[in-house]
Amino acid sequence: MKLEALLFDVDGTLADTERDGHRVAFNQAFAEAGLDWEWSVDLYEQLLAVTGGKERILHYLDNYNTEFNRPQQLKEFIADLHKSKTRHYTDLLNTGAIPLRPGVLRLLKEARQAGLRLAIATTTTPANVSGLLKNTLGEEGESWFEVIAAGDIVPAKKPAPDIYTYAMEQMNLPAEACIAFEDSENGILASHGANLKTIITVNGYTVGHDFSGAVIVLDSFGEPDQPFKVIAGDAFNKTYLDIELVKQLQEKK
Ligand code: XBP
Ligand code: MG
């Protein structure tokens, strides 16, 4: 079926947000609340097994900080911590500290020129998506995306397919007319669960993940003067990801 839409994950795919963005904001929120918790780069790699910030904090308490004297209203306590984390994270975005990954801006522009429809499918909080898009694409950035499916809009976060299914329902498109862009194992489990062909770009945290079934695994989208590295799959002799290659990958049986 003809390609109509590109569905993008955000964290790790559009921008390298986790290690120097989300992780730092979590630690700032913990410090502000007077907690002595510190999520190191290595610990955070393990915590990334669980998507969603609130879910990740609970996972941390259940598995890495069982001694913590939990407040009676644990859910509210975590929700408040997470609100503070979102504030710190969006403040960080507003400093311009987190750029888009190589090739992302070029590919988005090409896609718009080619008349393709764009959507976001992410587990992160909507304010974080707005912040990233505004600070990297400009005030109009959000309007490039027909649907921004994010955060708690579906109860089951990735690896559940729900966020992708929701985005396609909103666009009234079948999976065969779309392709997904992901960076992690939880991400590809979600996109594959929604029957989407998936292009992977890895990052430091996800390079060892299992990407079986991806149409291609790259180290980045690449640029004309900054070729991608093909980790798995066939790039049809291309050195960067353009819409022609995206279409070739989507059509491949
Ligand atoms: C992203 C996430 C998010 C962020 C934190 O996963 O797991 O939880 O780490 O964002 P994906 P929030 O890239 O697979 O969508 O704190 O706003 O939840
Ligand atoms: Mg991701």
PDB file of C-alpha atoms and ligand atoms in Angstrom:
ATOM      1  CA  MET A   1       0.000   0.000   0.000  1.00  0.00           C
ATOM      2  CA  LYS A   2       1.174   3.541  -0.773  1.00  0.00           C
ATOM      3  CA  LEU A   3       2.993   5.316   2.062  1.00  0.00           C
ATOM      4  CA  GLU A   4       0.835   8.083   3.573  1.00  0.00           C
ATOM      5  CA  ALA A   5       2.242   8.830   7.009  1.00  0.00           C
ATOM      6  CA  LEU A   6       5.358   8.766   9.176  1.00  0.00           C
ATOM      7  CA  LEU A   7       4.914   8.049  12.888  1.00  0.00           C
ATOM      8  CA  PHE A   8       7.732   9.215  15.146  1.00  0.00           C
ATOM      9  CA  ASP A   9       8.809   8.236  18.617  1.00  0.00           C
ATOM     10  CA  VAL A  10      10.326  11.223  20.451  1.00  0.00           C
ATOM     11  CA  ASP A  11      12.795  10.266  23.186  1.00  0.00           C
ATOM     12  CA  GLY A  12      15.930   8.786  21.663  1.00  0.00           C
ATOM     13  CA  THR A  13      14.570   9.059  18.113  1.00  0.00           C
ATOM     14  CA  LEU A  14      13.957  12.757  17.365  1.00  0.00           C
ATOM     15  CA  ALA A  15      16.476  13.812  20.018  1.00  0.00           C
ATOM     16  CA  ASP A  16      18.874  12.215  22.462  1.00  0.00           C
ATOM     17  CA  THR A  17      16.841  13.216  25.506  1.00  0.00           C
ATOM     18  CA  GLU A  18      17.344  10.543  28.117  1.00  0.00           C
ATOM     19  CA  ARG A  19      20.859  10.708  29.600  1.00  0.00           C
ATOM     20  CA  ASP A  20      21.364  14.482  29.642  1.00  0.00           C
ATOM     21  CA  GLY A  21      17.697  15.489  29.699  1.00  0.00           C
ATOM     22  CA  HIS A  22      15.142  13.338  31.485  1.00  0.00           C
ATOM     23  CA  ARG A  23      17.708  11.765  33.844  1.00  0.00           C
ATOM     24  CA  VAL A  24      19.028  15.162  34.925  1.00  0.00           C
ATOM     25  CA  ALA A  25      15.488  16.490  35.453  1.00  0.00           C
ATOM     26  CA  PHE A  26      14.538  13.495  37.609  1.00  0.00           C
ATOM     27  CA  ASN A  27      17.596  14.143  39.797  1.00  0.00           C
ATOM     28  CA  GLN A  28      16.731  17.845  40.070  1.00  0.00           C
ATOM     29  CA  ALA A  29      13.203  16.955  41.171  1.00  0.00           C
ATOM     30  CA  PHE A  30      14.529  14.513  43.765  1.00  0.00           C
ATOM     31  CA  ALA A  31      16.924  17.116  45.180  1.00  0.00           C
ATOM     32  CA  GLU A  32      14.199  19.752  45.270  1.00  0.00           C
ATOM     33  CA  ALA A  33      11.996  17.389  47.273  1.00  0.00           C
ATOM     34  CA  GLY A  34      14.836  16.806  49.743  1.00  0.00           C
ATOM     35  CA  LEU A  35      15.379  13.208  48.647  1.00  0.00           C
ATOM     36  CA  ASP A  36      18.909  11.814  48.482  1.00  0.00           C
ATOM     37  CA  TRP A  37      18.123   9.692  45.396  1.00  0.00           C
ATOM     38  CA  GLU A  38      20.598  10.009  42.536  1.00  0.00           C
ATOM     39  CA  TRP A  39      20.037   8.254  39.205  1.00  0.00           C
ATOM     40  CA  SER A  40      23.476   7.668  37.695  1.00  0.00           C
ATOM     41  CA  VAL A  41      24.020   7.175  33.958  1.00  0.00           C
ATOM     42  CA  ASP A  42      24.390   3.417  34.544  1.00  0.00           C
ATOM     43  CA  LEU A  43      21.410   3.021  36.868  1.00  0.00           C
ATOM     44  CA  TYR A  44      19.253   5.011  34.441  1.00  0.00           C
ATOM     45  CA  GLU A  45      20.056   2.502  31.677  1.00  0.00           C
ATOM     46  CA  GLN A  46      18.419  -0.168  33.821  1.00  0.00           C
ATOM     47  CA  LEU A  47      15.507   2.061  34.790  1.00  0.00           C
ATOM     48  CA  LEU A  48      14.763   2.715  31.108  1.00  0.00           C
ATOM     49  CA  ALA A  49      13.391  -0.840  30.994  1.00  0.00           C
ATOM     50  CA  VAL A  50      10.161   0.790  32.188  1.00  0.00           C
ATOM     51  CA  THR A  51       8.658   3.556  30.042  1.00  0.00           C
ATOM     52  CA  GLY A  52       6.860   6.536  31.557  1.00  0.00           C
ATOM     53  CA  GLY A  53       8.361   8.740  34.269  1.00  0.00           C
ATOM     54  CA  LYS A  54       5.837   7.966  37.013  1.00  0.00           C
ATOM     55  CA  GLU A  55       6.021   4.268  36.239  1.00  0.00           C
ATOM     56  CA  ARG A  56       9.833   4.505  36.281  1.00  0.00           C
ATOM     57  CA  ILE A  57       9.879   6.099  39.752  1.00  0.00           C
ATOM     58  CA  LEU A  58       7.670   3.293  41.112  1.00  0.00           C
ATOM     59  CA  HIS A  59       9.877   0.699  39.417  1.00  0.00           C
ATOM     60  CA  TYR A  60      12.889   2.317  41.125  1.00  0.00           C
ATOM     61  CA  LEU A  61      11.249   2.132  44.551  1.00  0.00           C
ATOM     62  CA  ASP A  62      10.100  -1.458  44.013  1.00  0.00           C
ATOM     63  CA  ASN A  63      13.460  -2.744  42.796  1.00  0.00           C
ATOM     64  CA  TYR A  64      16.324  -0.389  43.671  1.00  0.00           C
ATOM     65  CA  ASN A  65      15.262   1.508  46.789  1.00  0.00           C
ATOM     66  CA  THR A  66      13.129  -0.858  48.832  1.00  0.00           C
ATOM     67  CA  GLU A  67      14.314   0.703  52.120  1.00  0.00           C
ATOM     68  CA  PHE A  68      12.580   4.012  51.375  1.00  0.00           C
ATOM     69  CA  ASN A  69       9.906   4.865  53.941  1.00  0.00           C
ATOM     70  CA  ARG A  70       6.950   5.293  51.570  1.00  0.00           C
ATOM     71  CA  PRO A  71       4.392   8.017  52.258  1.00  0.00           C
ATOM     72  CA  GLN A  72       0.791   6.851  52.709  1.00  0.00           C
ATOM     73  CA  GLN A  73      -0.322   8.564  49.522  1.00  0.00           C
ATOM     74  CA  LEU A  74       2.348   7.051  47.295  1.00  0.00           C
ATOM     75  CA  LYS A  75       0.536   7.730  44.033  1.00  0.00           C
ATOM     76  CA  GLU A  76       0.127  11.445  44.779  1.00  0.00           C
ATOM     77  CA  PHE A  77       3.701  11.641  46.059  1.00  0.00           C
ATOM     78  CA  ILE A  78       4.998  10.205  42.773  1.00  0.00           C
ATOM     79  CA  ALA A  79       2.674  12.401  40.702  1.00  0.00           C
ATOM     80  CA  ASP A  80       3.990  15.519  42.505  1.00  0.00           C
ATOM     81  CA  LEU A  81       7.602  14.474  42.043  1.00  0.00           C
ATOM     82  CA  HIS A  82       6.885  13.862  38.373  1.00  0.00           C
ATOM     83  CA  LYS A  83       5.267  17.291  37.936  1.00  0.00           C
ATOM     84  CA  SER A  84       8.425  18.852  39.312  1.00  0.00           C
ATOM     85  CA  LYS A  85      10.513  16.660  36.967  1.00  0.00           C
ATOM     86  CA  THR A  86       8.463  17.856  33.975  1.00  0.00           C
ATOM     87  CA  ARG A  87       9.060  21.473  35.025  1.00  0.00           C
ATOM     88  CA  HIS A  88      12.815  20.913  35.259  1.00  0.00           C
ATOM     89  CA  TYR A  89      12.855  19.052  31.949  1.00  0.00           C
ATOM     90  CA  THR A  90      10.918  21.710  30.048  1.00  0.00           C
ATOM     91  CA  ASP A  91      13.135  24.413  31.619  1.00  0.00           C
ATOM     92  CA  LEU A  92      16.120  22.521  30.249  1.00  0.00           C
ATOM     93  CA  LEU A  93      14.531  22.322  26.788  1.00  0.00           C
ATOM     94  CA  ASN A  94      13.952  26.082  26.907  1.00  0.00           C
ATOM     95  CA  THR A  95      17.697  26.655  27.301  1.00  0.00           C
ATOM     96  CA  GLY A  96      18.152  24.972  23.906  1.00  0.00           C
ATOM     97  CA  ALA A  97      20.357  22.293  25.478  1.00  0.00           C
ATOM     98  CA  ILE A  98      18.790  19.411  23.532  1.00  0.00           C
ATOM     99  CA  PRO A  99      19.112  19.487  19.729  1.00  0.00           C
ATOM    100  CA  LEU A 100      17.420  17.210  17.202  1.00  0.00           C
ATOM    101  CA  ARG A 101      19.452  14.205  16.085  1.00  0.00           C
ATOM    102  CA  PRO A 102      21.320  14.399  12.735  1.00  0.00           C
ATOM    103  CA  GLY A 103      19.040  14.249   9.712  1.00  0.00           C
ATOM    104  CA  VAL A 104      15.773  14.670  11.635  1.00  0.00           C
ATOM    105  CA  LEU A 105      15.007  18.225  10.533  1.00  0.00           C
ATOM    106  CA  ARG A 106      15.923  17.441   6.915  1.00  0.00           C
ATOM    107  CA  LEU A 107      13.728  14.327   6.834  1.00  0.00           C
ATOM    108  CA  LEU A 108      10.745  16.128   8.412  1.00  0.00           C
ATOM    109  CA  LYS A 109      11.013  18.934   5.848  1.00  0.00           C
ATOM    110  CA  GLU A 110      11.308  16.476   2.969  1.00  0.00           C
ATOM    111  CA  ALA A 111       8.299  14.560   4.223  1.00  0.00           C
ATOM    112  CA  ARG A 112       6.197  17.726   4.371  1.00  0.00           C
ATOM    113  CA  GLN A 113       7.260  18.676   0.869  1.00  0.00           C
ATOM    114  CA  ALA A 114       6.323  15.211  -0.354  1.00  0.00           C
ATOM    115  CA  GLY A 115       2.837  15.626   1.141  1.00  0.00           C
ATOM    116  CA  LEU A 116       3.283  12.891   3.716  1.00  0.00           C
ATOM    117  CA  ARG A 117       1.313  13.120   6.949  1.00  0.00           C
ATOM    118  CA  LEU A 118       3.233  13.255  10.243  1.00  0.00           C
ATOM    119  CA  ALA A 119       2.386  12.079  13.751  1.00  0.00           C
ATOM    120  CA  ILE A 120       4.028  11.540  17.124  1.00  0.00           C
ATOM    121  CA  ALA A 121       3.584   8.388  19.205  1.00  0.00           C
ATOM    122  CA  THR A 122       5.408   8.605  22.517  1.00  0.00           C
ATOM    123  CA  THR A 123       5.063   7.699  26.178  1.00  0.00           C
ATOM    124  CA  THR A 124       6.491  11.016  27.319  1.00  0.00           C
ATOM    125  CA  THR A 125       4.380  13.842  28.800  1.00  0.00           C
ATOM    126  CA  PRO A 126       2.706  16.147  26.198  1.00  0.00           C
ATOM    127  CA  ALA A 127       4.433  19.261  27.630  1.00  0.00           C
ATOM    128  CA  ASN A 128       7.800  17.640  26.909  1.00  0.00           C
ATOM    129  CA  VAL A 129       6.877  17.077  23.262  1.00  0.00           C
ATOM    130  CA  SER A 130       5.661  20.675  22.869  1.00  0.00           C
ATOM    131  CA  GLY A 131       8.835  21.956  24.510  1.00  0.00           C
ATOM    132  CA  LEU A 132      11.116  19.946  22.265  1.00  0.00           C
ATOM    133  CA  LEU A 133       9.271  20.787  19.041  1.00  0.00           C
ATOM    134  CA  LYS A 134       9.010  24.520  19.834  1.00  0.00           C
ATOM    135  CA  ASN A 135      12.647  24.802  20.801  1.00  0.00           C
ATOM    136  CA  THR A 136      13.957  22.900  17.796  1.00  0.00           C
ATOM    137  CA  LEU A 137      11.461  23.592  14.981  1.00  0.00           C
ATOM    138  CA  GLY A 138      10.163  26.987  16.148  1.00  0.00           C
ATOM    139  CA  GLU A 139       6.737  28.120  17.392  1.00  0.00           C
ATOM    140  CA  GLU A 140       5.000  26.437  14.437  1.00  0.00           C
ATOM    141  CA  GLY A 141       6.782  23.132  15.022  1.00  0.00           C
ATOM    142  CA  GLU A 142       3.903  21.359  16.707  1.00  0.00           C
ATOM    143  CA  SER A 143       1.600  22.105  13.784  1.00  0.00           C
ATOM    144  CA  TRP A 144       3.785  19.978  11.509  1.00  0.00           C
ATOM    145  CA  PHE A 145       2.271  16.957  13.259  1.00  0.00           C
ATOM    146  CA  GLU A 146      -1.347  16.101  12.595  1.00  0.00           C
ATOM    147  CA  VAL A 147      -1.579  13.993  15.764  1.00  0.00           C
ATOM    148  CA  ILE A 148       0.564  14.194  18.878  1.00  0.00           C
ATOM    149  CA  ALA A 149      -0.204  11.025  20.808  1.00  0.00           C
ATOM    150  CA  ALA A 150       1.633  11.268  24.126  1.00  0.00           C
ATOM    151  CA  GLY A 151       1.779  10.333  27.784  1.00  0.00           C
ATOM    152  CA  ASP A 152      -1.258   9.106  29.695  1.00  0.00           C
ATOM    153  CA  ILE A 153      -3.615   9.428  26.707  1.00  0.00           C
ATOM    154  CA  VAL A 154      -3.580   5.621  26.619  1.00  0.00           C
ATOM    155  CA  PRO A 155      -3.265   3.815  29.964  1.00  0.00           C
ATOM    156  CA  ALA A 156      -0.907   1.101  28.701  1.00  0.00           C
ATOM    157  CA  LYS A 157       2.423   2.649  27.678  1.00  0.00           C
ATOM    158  CA  LYS A 158       5.019   1.096  25.353  1.00  0.00           C
ATOM    159  CA  PRO A 159       5.810  -1.824  24.894  1.00  0.00           C
ATOM    160  CA  ALA A 160       2.012  -1.963  24.522  1.00  0.00           C
ATOM    161  CA  PRO A 161       0.973  -1.023  20.948  1.00  0.00           C
ATOM    162  CA  ASP A 162      -1.869   1.240  22.176  1.00  0.00           C
ATOM    163  CA  ILE A 163      -0.226   4.616  21.505  1.00  0.00           C
ATOM    164  CA  TYR A 164       0.447   3.680  17.859  1.00  0.00           C
ATOM    165  CA  THR A 165      -3.023   2.221  17.428  1.00  0.00           C
ATOM    166  CA  TYR A 166      -4.478   5.420  18.891  1.00  0.00           C
ATOM    167  CA  ALA A 167      -2.449   7.652  16.532  1.00  0.00           C
ATOM    168  CA  MET A 168      -3.526   5.652  13.455  1.00  0.00           C
ATOM    169  CA  GLU A 169      -7.168   5.686  14.559  1.00  0.00           C
ATOM    170  CA  GLN A 170      -6.996   9.473  14.853  1.00  0.00           C
ATOM    171  CA  MET A 171      -5.550   9.656  11.333  1.00  0.00           C
ATOM    172  CA  ASN A 172      -7.960   7.076   9.981  1.00  0.00           C
ATOM    173  CA  LEU A 173      -5.082   5.148   8.420  1.00  0.00           C
ATOM    174  CA  PRO A 174      -4.207   1.436   8.391  1.00  0.00           C
ATOM    175  CA  ALA A 175      -0.742   0.299   9.487  1.00  0.00           C
ATOM    176  CA  GLU A 176       0.092  -0.663   5.873  1.00  0.00           C
ATOM    177  CA  ALA A 177      -0.002   3.030   4.886  1.00  0.00           C
ATOM    178  CA  CYS A 178       2.383   4.076   7.652  1.00  0.00           C
ATOM    179  CA  ILE A 179       5.916   3.527   8.890  1.00  0.00           C
ATOM    180  CA  ALA A 180       7.282   4.020  12.423  1.00  0.00           C
ATOM    181  CA  PHE A 181      10.602   5.466  13.629  1.00  0.00           C
ATOM    182  CA  GLU A 182      11.924   4.124  16.927  1.00  0.00           C
ATOM    183  CA  ASP A 183      15.114   3.810  18.958  1.00  0.00           C
ATOM    184  CA  SER A 184      14.429   1.172  21.606  1.00  0.00           C
ATOM    185  CA  GLU A 185      13.249  -2.370  22.181  1.00  0.00           C
ATOM    186  CA  ASN A 186      10.133  -1.206  24.036  1.00  0.00           C
ATOM    187  CA  GLY A 187       9.488   1.102  21.097  1.00  0.00           C
ATOM    188  CA  ILE A 188       9.724  -1.564  18.410  1.00  0.00           C
ATOM    189  CA  LEU A 189       7.636  -3.956  20.495  1.00  0.00           C
ATOM    190  CA  ALA A 190       4.945  -1.270  20.501  1.00  0.00           C
ATOM    191  CA  SER A 191       5.198  -0.459  16.779  1.00  0.00           C
ATOM    192  CA  HIS A 192       5.359  -4.115  15.744  1.00  0.00           C
ATOM    193  CA  GLY A 193       2.426  -4.815  18.063  1.00  0.00           C
ATOM    194  CA  ALA A 194       0.505  -2.295  15.962  1.00  0.00           C
ATOM    195  CA  ASN A 195       1.709  -4.070  12.761  1.00  0.00           C
ATOM    196  CA  LEU A 196       3.908  -1.173  11.682  1.00  0.00           C
ATOM    197  CA  LYS A 197       7.079  -1.520   9.681  1.00  0.00           C
ATOM    198  CA  THR A 198       9.793   0.175  11.711  1.00  0.00           C
ATOM    199  CA  ILE A 199      13.018   2.062  11.019  1.00  0.00           C
ATOM    200  CA  ILE A 200      15.437   2.073  13.964  1.00  0.00           C
ATOM    201  CA  THR A 201      18.110   4.595  14.867  1.00  0.00           C
ATOM    202  CA  VAL A 202      20.044   3.467  17.924  1.00  0.00           C
ATOM    203  CA  ASN A 203      21.635   5.600  20.622  1.00  0.00           C
ATOM    204  CA  GLY A 204      24.073   4.956  23.447  1.00  0.00           C
ATOM    205  CA  TYR A 205      21.423   3.443  25.690  1.00  0.00           C
ATOM    206  CA  THR A 206      19.765   1.238  23.060  1.00  0.00           C
ATOM    207  CA  VAL A 207      22.609   0.007  20.832  1.00  0.00           C
ATOM    208  CA  GLY A 208      22.510  -3.453  22.492  1.00  0.00           C
ATOM    209  CA  HIS A 209      18.708  -3.870  22.238  1.00  0.00           C
ATOM    210  CA  ASP A 210      16.991  -6.563  20.180  1.00  0.00           C
ATOM    211  CA  PHE A 211      15.637  -5.034  16.964  1.00  0.00           C
ATOM    212  CA  SER A 212      14.581  -8.236  15.223  1.00  0.00           C
ATOM    213  CA  GLY A 213      12.155  -7.542  12.410  1.00  0.00           C
ATOM    214  CA  ALA A 214      13.127  -3.871  11.928  1.00  0.00           C
ATOM    215  CA  VAL A 215      13.213  -2.904   8.228  1.00  0.00           C
ATOM    216  CA  ILE A 216      16.611  -1.320   8.917  1.00  0.00           C
ATOM    217  CA  VAL A 217      18.779  -0.486  11.930  1.00  0.00           C
ATOM    218  CA  LEU A 218      20.937   2.667  11.584  1.00  0.00           C
ATOM    219  CA  ASP A 219      23.149   4.685  13.882  1.00  0.00           C
ATOM    220  CA  SER A 220      21.360   7.876  12.749  1.00  0.00           C
ATOM    221  CA  PHE A 221      19.256   9.211   9.860  1.00  0.00           C
ATOM    222  CA  GLY A 222      22.478  10.613   8.455  1.00  0.00           C
ATOM    223  CA  GLU A 223      23.078  13.690   6.311  1.00  0.00           C
ATOM    224  CA  PRO A 224      24.547  14.120   2.820  1.00  0.00           C
ATOM    225  CA  ASP A 225      27.877  15.092   4.438  1.00  0.00           C
ATOM    226  CA  GLN A 226      27.465  12.789   7.454  1.00  0.00           C
ATOM    227  CA  PRO A 227      26.646   9.236   6.276  1.00  0.00           C
ATOM    228  CA  PHE A 228      24.755   6.817   8.512  1.00  0.00           C
ATOM    229  CA  LYS A 229      26.171   3.484   9.599  1.00  0.00           C
ATOM    230  CA  VAL A 230      24.006   0.512   8.673  1.00  0.00           C
ATOM    231  CA  ILE A 231      23.854  -1.847  11.646  1.00  0.00           C
ATOM    232  CA  ALA A 232      21.370  -4.281  10.070  1.00  0.00           C
ATOM    233  CA  GLY A 233      19.379  -4.395   6.839  1.00  0.00           C
ATOM    234  CA  ASP A 234      19.735  -3.094   3.274  1.00  0.00           C
ATOM    235  CA  ALA A 235      20.081   0.661   2.629  1.00  0.00           C
ATOM    236  CA  PHE A 236      19.775   0.333  -1.181  1.00  0.00           C
ATOM    237  CA  ASN A 237      23.216   1.940  -1.602  1.00  0.00           C
ATOM    238  CA  LYS A 238      22.083   5.146   0.110  1.00  0.00           C
ATOM    239  CA  THR A 239      24.272   6.966   2.634  1.00  0.00           C
ATOM    240  CA  TYR A 240      21.523   8.924   4.422  1.00  0.00           C
ATOM    241  CA  LEU A 241      17.826   8.400   5.040  1.00  0.00           C
ATOM    242  CA  ASP A 242      15.657  10.340   2.620  1.00  0.00           C
ATOM    243  CA  ILE A 243      12.001   9.906   1.675  1.00  0.00           C
ATOM    244  CA  GLU A 244      12.912   7.755  -1.312  1.00  0.00           C
ATOM    245  CA  LEU A 245      14.690   5.286   0.977  1.00  0.00           C
ATOM    246  CA  VAL A 246      11.845   5.414   3.520  1.00  0.00           C
ATOM    247  CA  LYS A 247       9.449   4.458   0.703  1.00  0.00           C
ATOM    248  CA  GLN A 248      11.750   1.660  -0.513  1.00  0.00           C
ATOM    249  CA  LEU A 249      11.911   0.270   3.029  1.00  0.00           C
ATOM    250  CA  GLN A 250       8.146   0.520   3.491  1.00  0.00           C
ATOM    251  CA  GLU A 251       7.466  -1.275   0.195  1.00  0.00           C
ATOM    252  CA  LYS A 252       9.955  -4.063   0.874  1.00  0.00           C
ATOM    253  CA  LYS A 253       8.240  -7.438   1.426  1.00  0.00           C
TER     254      LYS A 253
HETATM  255  C1  XBP B   1      10.179   7.520  26.593  1.00  0.00           C
HETATM  256  C2  XBP B   1       9.979   7.362  28.029  1.00  0.00           C
HETATM  257  C3  XBP B   1       9.603   8.500  28.833  1.00  0.00           C
HETATM  258  C4  XBP B   1      10.711   9.430  29.242  1.00  0.00           C
HETATM  259  C5  XBP B   1      10.252  10.260  30.397  1.00  0.00           C
HETATM  260  O1  XBP B   1       9.985   6.283  25.927  1.00  0.00           O
HETATM  261  O2  XBP B   1      10.050   6.284  28.543  1.00  0.00           O
HETATM  262  O3  XBP B   1       9.096   7.963  30.005  1.00  0.00           O
HETATM  263  O4  XBP B   1      11.853   8.709  29.632  1.00  0.00           O
HETATM  264  O5  XBP B   1       9.114  10.969  30.099  1.00  0.00           O
HETATM  265  P1  XBP B   1       9.678   6.231  24.357  1.00  0.00           P
HETATM  266  P2  XBP B   1       8.018  11.277  31.220  1.00  0.00           P
HETATM  267  O6  XBP B   1      10.806   6.925  23.680  1.00  0.00           O
HETATM  268  O7  XBP B   1       9.683   4.756  24.031  1.00  0.00           O
HETATM  269  O8  XBP B   1       8.339   6.868  24.123  1.00  0.00           O
HETATM  270  O9  XBP B   1       8.746  11.502  32.512  1.00  0.00           O
HETATM  271  O10 XBP B   1       7.293  12.514  30.740  1.00  0.00           O
HETATM  272  O11 XBP B   1       7.104  10.097  31.321  1.00  0.00           O
HETATM  273 MG    MG B   2      12.296   6.210  22.372  1.00  0.00          MG
END
